[in-house]
């Protein structure tokens, strides 16, 4: 199976990153048609307190759709003054 790992650094805090991600993610039950009603969502999956499991929303099932597993950690913020 293909595997890829990447580390991203953001200017947002851990809480802000998880809030933004959870606004565009839904936990979905594929057997329940009501879970497919909201069109503004980008991802299916789970967003927890410090990690997430998401995949892109697509109109049909796809066995080979990538699953993105992530962990969000706090880092020291660097302030720049101009």
mmCIF file of N, CA, C and O in Angstrom:
data_model
loop_
_atom_site.group_PDB
_atom_site.id
_atom_site.type_symbol
_atom_site.label_atom_id
_atom_site.label_comp_id
_atom_site.label_asym_id
_atom_site.label_seq_id
_atom_site.Cartn_x
_atom_site.Cartn_y
_atom_site.Cartn_z
ATOM 1 N N UNK A 1 0.831 -1.182 0.000
ATOM 2 C CA UNK A 1 0.000 0.000 0.000
ATOM 3 C C UNK A 1 0.875 1.244 0.000
ATOM 4 O O UNK A 1 1.808 1.334 0.784
ATOM 5 N N UNK A 2 0.543 2.227 -0.794
ATOM 6 C CA UNK A 2 1.296 3.482 -0.785
ATOM 7 C C UNK A 2 1.111 4.207 0.546
ATOM 8 O O UNK A 2 0.043 4.175 1.152
ATOM 9 N N UNK A 3 2.165 4.867 0.972
ATOM 10 C CA UNK A 3 2.139 5.617 2.228
ATOM 11 C C UNK A 3 2.924 6.897 2.010
ATOM 12 O O UNK A 3 3.976 6.899 1.383
ATOM 13 N N UNK A 4 2.417 7.993 2.530
ATOM 14 C CA UNK A 4 3.082 9.277 2.399
ATOM 15 C C UNK A 4 2.939 10.029 3.718
ATOM 16 O O UNK A 4 1.877 10.016 4.330
ATOM 17 N N UNK A 5 3.990 10.659 4.170
ATOM 18 C CA UNK A 5 3.969 11.406 5.426
ATOM 19 C C UNK A 5 4.485 12.819 5.184
ATOM 20 O O UNK A 5 5.439 13.016 4.419
ATOM 21 N N UNK A 6 3.832 13.781 5.815
ATOM 22 C CA UNK A 6 4.234 15.176 5.647
ATOM 23 C C UNK A 6 3.915 15.939 6.930
ATOM 24 O O UNK A 6 2.929 15.663 7.595
ATOM 25 N N UNK A 7 4.763 16.917 7.260
ATOM 26 C CA UNK A 7 4.541 17.783 8.405
ATOM 27 C C UNK A 7 4.249 19.185 7.894
ATOM 28 O O UNK A 7 4.999 19.724 7.091
ATOM 29 N N UNK A 8 3.135 19.739 8.342
ATOM 30 C CA UNK A 8 2.746 21.090 7.952
ATOM 31 C C UNK A 8 2.799 21.988 9.177
ATOM 32 O O UNK A 8 2.421 21.577 10.270
ATOM 33 N N UNK A 9 3.236 23.218 9.000
ATOM 34 C CA UNK A 9 3.280 24.191 10.077
ATOM 35 C C UNK A 9 2.324 25.318 9.723
ATOM 36 O O UNK A 9 2.337 25.813 8.598
ATOM 37 N N UNK A 10 1.496 25.721 10.678
ATOM 38 C CA UNK A 10 0.502 26.753 10.442
ATOM 39 C C UNK A 10 0.669 27.887 11.442
ATOM 40 O O UNK A 10 1.134 27.686 12.561
ATOM 41 N N UNK A 11 0.251 29.067 11.043
ATOM 42 C CA UNK A 11 0.246 30.216 11.947
ATOM 43 C C UNK A 11 -0.941 30.145 12.910
ATOM 44 O O UNK A 11 -0.976 30.860 13.908
ATOM 45 N N UNK A 12 -1.880 29.258 12.626
ATOM 46 C CA UNK A 12 -3.049 29.095 13.492
ATOM 47 C C UNK A 12 -2.690 28.254 14.708
ATOM 48 O O UNK A 12 -1.808 27.401 14.658
ATOM 49 N N UNK A 13 -3.431 28.444 15.783
ATOM 50 C CA UNK A 13 -3.230 27.625 16.985
ATOM 51 C C UNK A 13 -3.850 26.244 16.752
ATOM 52 O O UNK A 13 -4.611 26.030 15.807
ATOM 53 N N UNK A 14 -3.541 25.323 17.636
ATOM 54 C CA UNK A 14 -4.080 23.962 17.554
ATOM 55 C C UNK A 14 -5.606 23.997 17.549
ATOM 56 O O UNK A 14 -6.253 23.349 16.740
ATOM 57 N N UNK A 15 -6.179 24.794 18.439
ATOM 58 C CA UNK A 15 -7.636 24.902 18.542
ATOM 59 C C UNK A 15 -8.234 25.466 17.260
ATOM 60 O O UNK A 15 -9.254 24.969 16.774
ATOM 61 N N UNK A 16 -7.603 26.478 16.691
ATOM 62 C CA UNK A 16 -8.098 27.076 15.455
ATOM 63 C C UNK A 16 -8.044 26.095 14.290
ATOM 64 O O UNK A 16 -8.977 26.021 13.484
ATOM 65 N N UNK A 17 -6.977 25.329 14.198
ATOM 66 C CA UNK A 17 -6.849 24.333 13.128
ATOM 67 C C UNK A 17 -7.956 23.286 13.241
ATOM 68 O O UNK A 17 -8.642 22.973 12.260
ATOM 69 N N UNK A 18 -8.159 22.762 14.440
ATOM 70 C CA UNK A 18 -9.184 21.732 14.633
ATOM 71 C C UNK A 18 -10.585 22.292 14.431
ATOM 72 O O UNK A 18 -11.459 21.607 13.888
ATOM 73 N N UNK A 19 -10.830 23.534 14.847
ATOM 74 C CA UNK A 19 -12.137 24.163 14.618
ATOM 75 C C UNK A 19 -12.415 24.328 13.129
ATOM 76 O O UNK A 19 -13.507 24.016 12.659
ATOM 77 N N UNK A 20 -11.421 24.819 12.385
ATOM 78 C CA UNK A 20 -11.590 24.994 10.941
ATOM 79 C C UNK A 20 -11.854 23.656 10.249
ATOM 80 O O UNK A 20 -12.706 23.549 9.373
ATOM 81 N N UNK A 21 -11.108 22.645 10.647
ATOM 82 C CA UNK A 21 -11.268 21.320 10.055
ATOM 83 C C UNK A 21 -12.631 20.716 10.399
ATOM 84 O O UNK A 21 -13.289 20.137 9.535
ATOM 85 N N UNK A 22 -13.070 20.876 11.637
ATOM 86 C CA UNK A 22 -14.352 20.288 12.031
ATOM 87 C C UNK A 22 -15.536 20.977 11.362
ATOM 88 O O UNK A 22 -16.580 20.368 11.164
ATOM 89 N N UNK A 23 -15.390 22.239 10.977
ATOM 90 C CA UNK A 23 -16.466 22.944 10.266
ATOM 91 C C UNK A 23 -16.700 22.383 8.870
ATOM 92 O O UNK A 23 -17.782 22.533 8.309
ATOM 93 N N UNK A 24 -15.689 21.753 8.290
ATOM 94 C CA UNK A 24 -15.797 21.210 6.938
ATOM 95 C C UNK A 24 -15.816 19.686 6.908
ATOM 96 O O UNK A 24 -15.679 19.078 5.857
ATOM 97 N N UNK A 25 -15.980 19.061 8.082
ATOM 98 C CA UNK A 25 -15.945 17.600 8.175
ATOM 99 C C UNK A 25 -17.213 17.101 8.850
ATOM 100 O O UNK A 25 -17.715 17.717 9.786
ATOM 101 N N UNK A 26 -17.706 15.964 8.397
ATOM 102 C CA UNK A 26 -18.863 15.340 9.046
ATOM 103 C C UNK A 26 -18.585 13.871 9.280
ATOM 104 O O UNK A 26 -17.877 13.222 8.497
ATOM 105 N N UNK A 27 -19.118 13.372 10.380
ATOM 106 C CA UNK A 27 -19.106 11.918 10.597
ATOM 107 C C UNK A 27 -20.285 11.385 9.812
ATOM 108 O O UNK A 27 -21.392 11.883 9.930
ATOM 109 N N UNK A 28 -20.040 10.404 8.990
ATOM 110 C CA UNK A 28 -21.078 9.947 8.073
ATOM 111 C C UNK A 28 -21.396 8.472 8.290
ATOM 112 O O UNK A 28 -20.519 7.664 8.549
ATOM 113 N N UNK A 29 -22.673 8.169 8.201
ATOM 114 C CA UNK A 29 -23.159 6.799 8.195
ATOM 115 C C UNK A 29 -23.659 6.555 6.773
ATOM 116 O O UNK A 29 -24.694 7.096 6.379
ATOM 117 N N UNK A 30 -22.933 5.793 6.001
ATOM 118 C CA UNK A 30 -23.267 5.612 4.598
ATOM 119 C C UNK A 30 -24.588 4.875 4.377
ATOM 120 O O UNK A 30 -25.139 4.902 3.285
ATOM 121 N N UNK A 31 -25.135 4.247 5.402
ATOM 122 C CA UNK A 31 -26.419 3.564 5.282
ATOM 123 C C UNK A 31 -27.596 4.508 5.526
ATOM 124 O O UNK A 31 -28.734 4.157 5.259
ATOM 125 N N UNK A 32 -27.328 5.715 6.031
ATOM 126 C CA UNK A 32 -28.372 6.692 6.337
ATOM 127 C C UNK A 32 -28.332 7.809 5.296
ATOM 128 O O UNK A 32 -27.380 8.576 5.234
ATOM 129 N N UNK A 33 -29.372 7.924 4.478
ATOM 130 C CA UNK A 33 -29.410 8.928 3.406
ATOM 131 C C UNK A 33 -29.390 10.358 3.952
ATOM 132 O O UNK A 33 -28.955 11.276 3.282
ATOM 133 N N UNK A 34 -29.861 10.581 5.179
ATOM 134 C CA UNK A 34 -29.874 11.932 5.754
ATOM 135 C C UNK A 34 -28.463 12.472 5.976
ATOM 136 O O UNK A 34 -28.266 13.666 6.049
ATOM 137 N N UNK A 35 -27.475 11.607 6.075
ATOM 138 C CA UNK A 35 -26.105 12.062 6.314
ATOM 139 C C UNK A 35 -25.471 12.650 5.064
ATOM 140 O O UNK A 35 -24.389 13.204 5.120
ATOM 141 N N UNK A 36 -26.150 12.588 3.928
ATOM 142 C CA UNK A 36 -25.614 13.115 2.665
ATOM 143 C C UNK A 36 -26.249 14.446 2.279
ATOM 144 O O UNK A 36 -26.095 14.899 1.158
ATOM 145 N N UNK A 37 -26.953 15.112 3.197
ATOM 146 C CA UNK A 37 -27.719 16.295 2.854
ATOM 147 C C UNK A 37 -26.903 17.579 2.740
ATOM 148 O O UNK A 37 -27.219 18.449 1.943
ATOM 149 N N UNK A 38 -25.880 17.762 3.536
ATOM 150 C CA UNK A 38 -25.158 19.023 3.582
ATOM 151 C C UNK A 38 -24.094 19.080 2.485
ATOM 152 O O UNK A 38 -23.196 18.260 2.424
ATOM 153 N N UNK A 39 -24.188 20.100 1.620
ATOM 154 C CA UNK A 39 -23.298 20.204 0.462
ATOM 155 C C UNK A 39 -22.034 21.010 0.726
ATOM 156 O O UNK A 39 -21.104 20.953 -0.056
ATOM 157 N N UNK A 40 -21.976 21.777 1.813
ATOM 158 C CA UNK A 40 -20.827 22.665 2.038
ATOM 159 C C UNK A 40 -19.632 21.938 2.654
ATOM 160 O O UNK A 40 -18.587 22.546 2.845
ATOM 161 N N UNK A 41 -19.776 20.661 2.951
ATOM 162 C CA UNK A 41 -18.696 19.922 3.592
ATOM 163 C C UNK A 41 -17.724 19.353 2.553
ATOM 164 O O UNK A 41 -18.114 18.962 1.466
ATOM 165 N N UNK A 42 -16.455 19.330 2.938
ATOM 166 C CA UNK A 42 -15.405 18.860 2.040
ATOM 167 C C UNK A 42 -14.941 17.458 2.399
ATOM 168 O O UNK A 42 -14.553 16.680 1.543
ATOM 169 N N UNK A 43 -14.995 17.110 3.700
ATOM 170 C CA UNK A 43 -14.451 15.848 4.177
ATOM 171 C C UNK A 43 -15.477 15.026 4.939
ATOM 172 O O UNK A 43 -16.347 15.568 5.607
ATOM 173 N N UNK A 44 -15.348 13.705 4.846
ATOM 174 C CA UNK A 44 -16.023 12.752 5.717
ATOM 175 C C UNK A 44 -14.991 12.290 6.724
ATOM 176 O O UNK A 44 -13.821 12.142 6.374
ATOM 177 N N UNK A 45 -15.411 12.044 7.948
ATOM 178 C CA UNK A 45 -14.461 11.517 8.904
ATOM 179 C C UNK A 45 -14.718 11.955 10.318
ATOM 180 O O UNK A 45 -15.846 12.266 10.702
ATOM 181 N N UNK A 46 -13.641 12.009 11.082
ATOM 182 C CA UNK A 46 -13.705 12.291 12.509
ATOM 183 C C UNK A 46 -12.624 13.309 12.867
ATOM 184 O O UNK A 46 -11.474 13.162 12.451
ATOM 185 N N UNK A 47 -13.001 14.327 13.638
ATOM 186 C CA UNK A 47 -12.048 15.303 14.163
ATOM 187 C C UNK A 47 -12.145 15.252 15.677
ATOM 188 O O UNK A 47 -13.201 15.519 16.253
ATOM 189 N N UNK A 48 -11.041 14.869 16.320
ATOM 190 C CA UNK A 48 -11.013 14.749 17.775
ATOM 191 C C UNK A 48 -10.342 15.941 18.429
ATOM 192 O O UNK A 48 -10.219 17.012 17.843
ATOM 193 N N UNK A 49 -9.863 15.751 19.669
ATOM 194 C CA UNK A 49 -9.229 16.825 20.428
ATOM 195 C C UNK A 49 -7.817 17.127 19.961
ATOM 196 O O UNK A 49 -7.321 18.230 20.161
ATOM 197 N N UNK A 50 -7.143 16.166 19.360
ATOM 198 C CA UNK A 50 -5.785 16.423 18.875
ATOM 199 C C UNK A 50 -5.446 15.627 17.616
ATOM 200 O O UNK A 50 -4.302 15.631 17.181
ATOM 201 N N UNK A 51 -6.418 14.949 17.048
ATOM 202 C CA UNK A 51 -6.148 14.159 15.850
ATOM 203 C C UNK A 51 -7.382 14.121 14.958
ATOM 204 O O UNK A 51 -8.468 14.528 15.364
ATOM 205 N N UNK A 52 -7.194 13.610 13.741
ATOM 206 C CA UNK A 52 -8.318 13.497 12.822
ATOM 207 C C UNK A 52 -8.091 12.346 11.851
ATOM 208 O O UNK A 52 -6.970 11.921 11.620
ATOM 209 N N UNK A 53 -9.197 11.843 11.306
ATOM 210 C CA UNK A 53 -9.226 10.819 10.247
ATOM 211 C C UNK A 53 -10.229 11.315 9.230
ATOM 212 O O UNK A 53 -11.425 11.354 9.524
ATOM 213 N N UNK A 54 -9.768 11.720 8.064
ATOM 214 C CA UNK A 54 -10.679 12.292 7.082
ATOM 215 C C UNK A 54 -10.399 11.743 5.680
ATOM 216 O O UNK A 54 -9.313 11.267 5.399
ATOM 217 N N UNK A 55 -11.408 11.822 4.835
ATOM 218 C CA UNK A 55 -11.258 11.546 3.413
ATOM 219 C C UNK A 55 -12.155 12.525 2.668
ATOM 220 O O UNK A 55 -13.135 13.034 3.208
ATOM 221 N N UNK A 56 -11.831 12.807 1.439
ATOM 222 C CA UNK A 56 -12.567 13.780 0.645
ATOM 223 C C UNK A 56 -13.963 13.267 0.323
ATOM 224 O O UNK A 56 -14.155 12.083 0.054
ATOM 225 N N UNK A 57 -14.942 14.158 0.371
ATOM 226 C CA UNK A 57 -16.313 13.808 -0.010
ATOM 227 C C UNK A 57 -16.364 13.664 -1.525
ATOM 228 O O UNK A 57 -15.902 14.541 -2.256
ATOM 229 N N UNK A 58 -16.883 12.548 -1.981
ATOM 230 C CA UNK A 58 -17.073 12.311 -3.413
ATOM 231 C C UNK A 58 -18.482 11.788 -3.633
ATOM 232 O O UNK A 58 -19.085 11.220 -2.709
ATOM 233 N N UNK A 59 -19.048 11.963 -4.823
ATOM 234 C CA UNK A 59 -20.439 11.582 -5.064
ATOM 235 C C UNK A 59 -20.701 10.069 -5.130
ATOM 236 O O UNK A 59 -21.834 9.641 -5.010
ATOM 237 N N UNK A 60 -19.665 9.268 -5.319
ATOM 238 C CA UNK A 60 -19.858 7.818 -5.391
ATOM 239 C C UNK A 60 -18.790 7.128 -4.558
ATOM 240 O O UNK A 60 -17.770 7.732 -4.209
ATOM 241 N N UNK A 61 -18.991 5.889 -4.241
ATOM 242 C CA UNK A 61 -18.006 5.172 -3.424
ATOM 243 C C UNK A 61 -16.737 4.877 -4.226
ATOM 244 O O UNK A 61 -16.783 4.716 -5.439
ATOM 245 N N UNK A 62 -15.623 4.850 -3.514
ATOM 246 C CA UNK A 62 -14.331 4.575 -4.138
ATOM 247 C C UNK A 62 -13.458 3.864 -3.125
ATOM 248 O O UNK A 62 -13.081 4.439 -2.101
ATOM 249 N N UNK A 63 -13.136 2.619 -3.369
ATOM 250 C CA UNK A 63 -12.342 1.816 -2.457
ATOM 251 C C UNK A 63 -10.941 2.372 -2.264
ATOM 252 O O UNK A 63 -10.342 2.213 -1.213
ATOM 253 N N UNK A 64 -10.417 3.064 -3.256
ATOM 254 C CA UNK A 64 -9.039 3.541 -3.206
ATOM 255 C C UNK A 64 -8.934 5.021 -2.843
ATOM 256 O O UNK A 64 -7.918 5.648 -3.092
ATOM 257 N N UNK A 65 -9.958 5.570 -2.245
ATOM 258 C CA UNK A 65 -9.924 6.962 -1.795
ATOM 259 C C UNK A 65 -8.956 7.085 -0.623
ATOM 260 O O UNK A 65 -9.043 6.323 0.343
ATOM 261 N N UNK A 66 -7.999 8.007 -0.693
ATOM 262 C CA UNK A 66 -7.018 8.134 0.393
ATOM 263 C C UNK A 66 -7.652 8.525 1.718
ATOM 264 O O UNK A 66 -8.564 9.338 1.776
ATOM 265 N N UNK A 67 -7.164 7.940 2.783
ATOM 266 C CA UNK A 67 -7.561 8.274 4.139
ATOM 267 C C UNK A 67 -6.433 9.101 4.739
ATOM 268 O O UNK A 67 -5.271 8.680 4.730
ATOM 269 N N UNK A 68 -6.761 10.276 5.230
ATOM 270 C CA UNK A 68 -5.763 11.168 5.803
ATOM 271 C C UNK A 68 -5.840 11.059 7.327
ATOM 272 O O UNK A 68 -6.874 11.352 7.921
ATOM 273 N N UNK A 69 -4.758 10.603 7.920
ATOM 274 C CA UNK A 69 -4.659 10.516 9.377
ATOM 275 C C UNK A 69 -3.758 11.647 9.844
ATOM 276 O O UNK A 69 -2.647 11.803 9.325
ATOM 277 N N UNK A 70 -4.215 12.432 10.799
ATOM 278 C CA UNK A 70 -3.412 13.568 11.223
ATOM 279 C C UNK A 70 -3.398 13.750 12.723
ATOM 280 O O UNK A 70 -4.315 13.333 13.435
ATOM 281 N N UNK A 71 -2.337 14.377 13.176
ATOM 282 C CA UNK A 71 -2.188 14.723 14.585
ATOM 283 C C UNK A 71 -1.813 16.200 14.630
ATOM 284 O O UNK A 71 -0.925 16.639 13.905
ATOM 285 N N UNK A 72 -2.511 16.972 15.477
ATOM 286 C CA UNK A 72 -2.262 18.404 15.583
ATOM 287 C C UNK A 72 -1.604 18.669 16.924
ATOM 288 O O UNK A 72 -2.099 18.251 17.964
ATOM 289 N N UNK A 73 -0.460 19.357 16.882
ATOM 290 C CA UNK A 73 0.286 19.650 18.100
ATOM 291 C C UNK A 73 0.524 21.150 18.218
ATOM 292 O O UNK A 73 0.664 21.846 17.215
ATOM 293 N N UNK A 74 0.592 21.630 19.450
ATOM 294 C CA UNK A 74 0.949 23.027 19.701
ATOM 295 C C UNK A 74 2.439 23.216 19.469
ATOM 296 O O UNK A 74 3.246 22.331 19.746
ATOM 297 N N UNK A 75 2.799 24.380 18.952
ATOM 298 C CA UNK A 75 4.204 24.749 18.813
ATOM 299 C C UNK A 75 4.382 26.157 19.367
ATOM 300 O O UNK A 75 3.409 26.893 19.548
ATOM 301 N N UNK A 76 5.610 26.508 19.624
ATOM 302 C CA UNK A 76 5.887 27.862 20.094
ATOM 303 C C UNK A 76 5.622 28.842 18.964
ATOM 304 O O UNK A 76 6.010 28.609 17.826
ATOM 305 N N UNK A 77 4.957 29.927 19.289
ATOM 306 C CA UNK A 77 4.672 30.943 18.269
ATOM 307 C C UNK A 77 5.801 31.948 18.223
ATOM 308 O O UNK A 77 6.321 32.373 19.232
ATOM 309 N N UNK A 78 6.160 32.320 17.027
ATOM 310 C CA UNK A 78 7.205 33.327 16.820
ATOM 311 C C UNK A 78 6.507 34.606 16.390
ATOM 312 O O UNK A 78 5.738 34.599 15.438
ATOM 313 N N UNK A 79 6.787 35.697 17.090
ATOM 314 C CA UNK A 79 6.157 36.965 16.733
ATOM 315 C C UNK A 79 7.138 37.815 15.973
ATOM 316 O O UNK A 79 8.299 37.942 16.349
ATOM 317 N N UNK A 80 6.643 38.381 14.898
ATOM 318 C CA UNK A 80 7.453 39.293 14.094
ATOM 319 C C UNK A 80 6.872 40.681 14.210
ATOM 320 O O UNK A 80 5.661 40.868 14.119
ATOM 321 N N UNK A 81 7.719 41.653 14.399
ATOM 322 C CA UNK A 81 7.285 43.031 14.483
ATOM 323 C C UNK A 81 7.869 43.788 13.296
ATOM 324 O O UNK A 81 9.054 43.719 13.038
ATOM 325 N N UNK A 82 7.012 44.486 12.579
ATOM 326 C CA UNK A 82 7.455 45.239 11.407
ATOM 327 C C UNK A 82 7.294 46.711 11.664
ATOM 328 O O UNK A 82 6.443 47.194 12.256
#
